Structure formats: structure tokens, C-alpha cells
């Protein structure tokens, strides 16, 4: 499946900046950044379990928010307009 | 445990540089970041160009279980980087013992040949049916001849005899291959299988496709703990991945030949996608290779039914599933290695 991860991390404090860095790194290690705080991650169930656990440990539930949208084979139609069209990690990767 | 569907990153541009960013590969071309690919999304990196790779990245990939393979631009294997072999050492010892045992070797080699000849016969029959009414019976006769070879493969008592049967079937198949190509251009006339070097464009694209497939098969074998270099049908030869060549025999026709023919007949490949090599022979241009790789990756998603396992799967998973079956056969979990028979 593909999970769309959206995060909103409160970065006013130094701790907040560190959390943002951690959350972004975890996402970057698993998927494609499609917009500033939005990632698309193709994952199987075991990988998703690990990814979800890592994210929930890295954020602060009192200050930040995380949203996960689950896309299956049928509901992954996407339109992208504008700059920075993201890499499709499940398509041919030929550079 | 089912094989994980994972992608492959192909690097085909000279001067590309691959560096590590946490657990991702950053691909830079002409100093510009072109892609960032997480390790966990891929099973292999294939480098087919003069590309640099940082040692830090190589280490990270190896730790993550991602195989890295280096080819020349014509598809000749240069080097492979795998991690410290994981998997079961007992399995590898069983593989080596079987390769020294003429009886076990013949049994496995026979399975590989039966699968290959069956796929050739199927292609010939299919093409014969697709020909216009009133066409001569060349394809049908070739199919019958190959069917005779299939029966003979079941009866041979030695490896040399088996290789002879395989060779005869291949000659019959390639003798009529030109009939599968529905292009008028002289540039795409096929006058027989040639490699080292490919003597014409169709041979060049076939060879390139086979190079991609052998890499996938080697990766699949290494993934189940088998050594891709120790084969049964293919003799041990330094630098040659005998078992990968064995495993791919029955996949050549359904995976590569059919894709090559589809791309030619749909006019997705043109003479301009090829160039002559220094020293004679033909190879694909950079654009040709990228186009083929993209189509190859797409073709691997095509759904198929695995007859032995009775499950739906894709062509891309066939090497993994067959490698797993081979491991089971070598361990003695199943009585023999079942070749993949396609519908």
C-alpha cells in the first residue's frame, strides 16, 4: 500500500527543530517528499508498522500533529501541478 | 514467506554520482540532484555507466541487503557487490555437493532445459496461430521439431547429450525468429543468434534484455542463500554466473523475447536506438537502453499464474519464486525442481 504522511511540527523551540529533523529523516528514509511536510511511502505491512512506531516516538503529541492517509491500488490516482514533481518510487527508476 | 516486491535503480548516465544521505541514495548528474531513493524501496542498484559511488553508500547498501551490480554499457557483467553471504551455509554446501554429483546435476539441468524448450515451443505455437490464414507451415514445423527435442530431453542420459538437445531446440527456434518480427526495415532483419558481439540490432536488444534478466536471477538466487556462480546446466567457468544462467533459461522467451518483439512490433524501438560498437557489432544507444529498461521494469509487473505454487504473481517475482523452489529442491524438501511452465 502507499501511505501519505503529513506532519506539522511546532518548531519555535530548539527541541521542536530537532523533532522536525527526526520526523523528516524518518520519512525521507522510507518514501518520497511530495511537498514540504508531505511524504508518500510505498510500504508493506511490516515496514509500515516500523515506520509508524518510529514516527510516533519522534513527535510530541502535545505540540505536533501527524496524519496518515492510506492509499490502496484503486485509490492512488494523483494529480500533480507545478514544480518539483516527485519521483514515483514504484515506477521504473532509470537515470 | 513471500518475496518482497522491490524496485531496482538503474544508473545509465556517465558521470552520475551516487552518495549516501542517511538511508537513501542521492543520485547527482552534472552536480544536480536528480533523485533520492530510500534503501528500503529497492532490492538492487544496477550501474551501467561510468558512475561514481561513495564507499559510505556502498557500505550502507550492503548492510541494507541491496545488491549492487556493475555492467558495461553493452550489458557485460563487470562486478557484483553483495554483503557477507547470509542464509544457510548448509544450503550452500548442499548446492556444491549437488554440483559435484552427476546424477543430481543431470536432474536439475534437465529441468532447466525442459522449461526452456517448453517456452520456445509455446512461443512458436502462439506465433503460428497469429499468422494470417494461408501462411505456410514453417512455424508449425518448427514447433513440432522443438516438441521432439522436449521429449528427447526427458530421455537423455548425460549432460553433453542434454546440451546437444538444448542447442538443437535453440537453433530451430532462432531459425524462424525473423517471422516474429513484423517490421519491414532491413535494419531489423534477424539472420540468426549472435553475441560477442551482437551482429545486428535485434541481437543487440536481445542480449541487453538477457543481461538485465541474468542480473535479476543472480539477485534472486543470492537472496535465498544460493551461489549464483555454481550452476548445473552451465559449466563452471570463472566470471560466469552459471546458476543465474540456468535459472533464466526458462524465462528468456516469456520475459525478454516477448518484450523485444512487442517493442519492435509496436514500433516503440527504432533503428535510431542502436549504434555500431567500436570493433564491430551493434549495441543500444543510451536512449535505447533507458527506454528498454523502463519497459522491462513495466513488463515485470504483468500478472501471471504460477502453476506449481498455484498462486497469482508477476513476472518480476518469477526469478525469486523459482530460486526459492530451487533451494527447496536442493534441501530435499521437494523431490525435484519444477520448471516454470507458462500458459
XYZ file of N, CA, C and O in Angstrom, chain A residues 5-10 15-16 18-24 26-27 51-68:
140
model
N 2.008 10.608 4.387
C 2.298 11.098 5.739
C 2.376 12.607 5.683
O 3.148 13.180 4.908
N 1.550 13.254 6.508
C 1.599 14.709 6.616
C 1.969 15.061 8.051
O 1.355 14.528 8.976
N 2.946 15.906 8.214
C 3.304 16.285 9.582
C 3.328 17.793 9.770
O 3.564 18.555 8.839
N 3.052 18.151 10.971
C 3.010 19.554 11.376
C 3.777 19.608 12.699
O 3.247 19.197 13.730
N 5.010 20.019 12.643
C 5.834 20.003 13.854
C 6.096 21.434 14.306
O 6.504 22.279 13.512
N 5.841 21.679 15.555
C 5.983 23.008 16.148
C 7.462 23.320 16.362
O 8.114 22.707 17.193
N 14.068 22.225 20.711
C 13.623 20.837 20.760
C 12.703 20.558 19.575
O 12.746 19.494 18.970
N 11.873 21.552 19.260
C 10.959 21.415 18.132
C 11.715 21.244 16.828
O 11.357 20.417 15.984
N 14.620 19.988 16.499
C 15.214 18.651 16.489
C 14.172 17.596 16.124
O 14.452 16.651 15.384
N 12.952 17.779 16.630
C 11.875 16.823 16.319
C 11.565 16.857 14.830
O 11.376 15.825 14.193
N 11.533 18.077 14.287
C 11.236 18.214 12.857
C 12.279 17.458 12.042
O 11.952 16.731 11.099
N 13.533 17.633 12.423
C 14.628 16.961 11.729
C 14.447 15.449 11.773
O 14.584 14.754 10.776
N 14.098 14.948 12.981
C 13.953 13.488 13.142
C 12.791 12.962 12.323
O 12.923 11.947 11.639
N 11.650 13.650 12.406
C 10.467 13.189 11.663
C 10.760 13.219 10.160
O 10.443 12.272 9.430
N 11.383 14.285 9.701
C 11.689 14.397 8.266
C 12.659 13.314 7.831
O 12.492 12.711 6.768
N 13.099 10.334 9.160
C 12.415 9.035 9.136
C 11.597 8.903 7.853
O 11.632 7.884 7.166
N 10.872 9.963 7.521
C 10.059 9.924 6.298
C 10.938 9.795 5.057
O 10.641 9.014 4.145
N 7.667 1.947 10.578
C 7.678 3.373 10.240
C 6.752 4.141 11.169
O 7.114 5.195 11.716
N 5.573 3.607 11.385
C 4.576 4.257 12.249
C 5.108 4.385 13.678
O 5.010 5.439 14.305
N 5.709 3.313 14.169
C 6.267 3.342 15.527
C 7.350 4.407 15.639
O 7.392 5.163 16.612
N 8.221 4.450 14.632
C 9.315 5.424 14.677
C 8.781 6.851 14.689
O 9.249 7.710 15.449
N 7.769 7.114 13.859
C 7.214 8.464 13.783
C 6.525 8.846 15.089
O 6.701 9.967 15.587
N 5.750 7.931 15.637
C 5.024 8.249 16.871
C 5.982 8.475 18.038
O 5.666 9.219 18.971
N 7.156 7.835 17.978
C 8.155 8.065 19.029
C 8.855 9.403 18.830
O 9.319 10.006 19.786
N 8.959 9.848 17.597
C 9.765 11.041 17.319
C 8.999 12.340 17.537
O 9.597 13.387 17.737
N 7.654 12.264 17.465
C 6.924 13.530 17.563
C 6.403 13.761 18.983
O 6.465 12.863 19.835
N 5.916 14.965 19.218
C 5.374 15.316 20.531
C 3.868 15.513 20.360
O 3.428 16.475 19.733
N 3.100 14.603 20.946
C 1.650 14.643 20.743
C 1.004 15.894 21.307
O -0.096 16.267 20.898
N 1.697 16.566 22.231
C 1.135 17.774 22.829
C 1.385 19.005 21.964
O 0.736 20.043 22.133
N 2.365 18.939 21.037
C 2.732 20.122 20.257
C 2.551 19.934 18.746
O 2.344 20.896 18.003
N 2.744 18.678 18.290
C 2.790 18.426 16.850
C 1.600 17.606 16.411
O 0.854 17.082 17.248
N 1.454 17.450 15.101
C 0.441 16.501 14.620
C 0.966 15.705 13.431
O 1.807 16.173 12.656
N 0.487 14.489 13.338
C 0.814 13.588 12.232
C -0.495 13.070 11.650
O -1.409 12.735 12.404
N -0.555 13.029 10.305
C -1.748 12.431 9.686
C -1.295 11.411 8.674
O -0.340 11.643 7.909
N -1.958 10.278 8.656
C -1.632 9.212 7.706
C -2.846 8.960 6.835
O -3.953 8.736 7.333
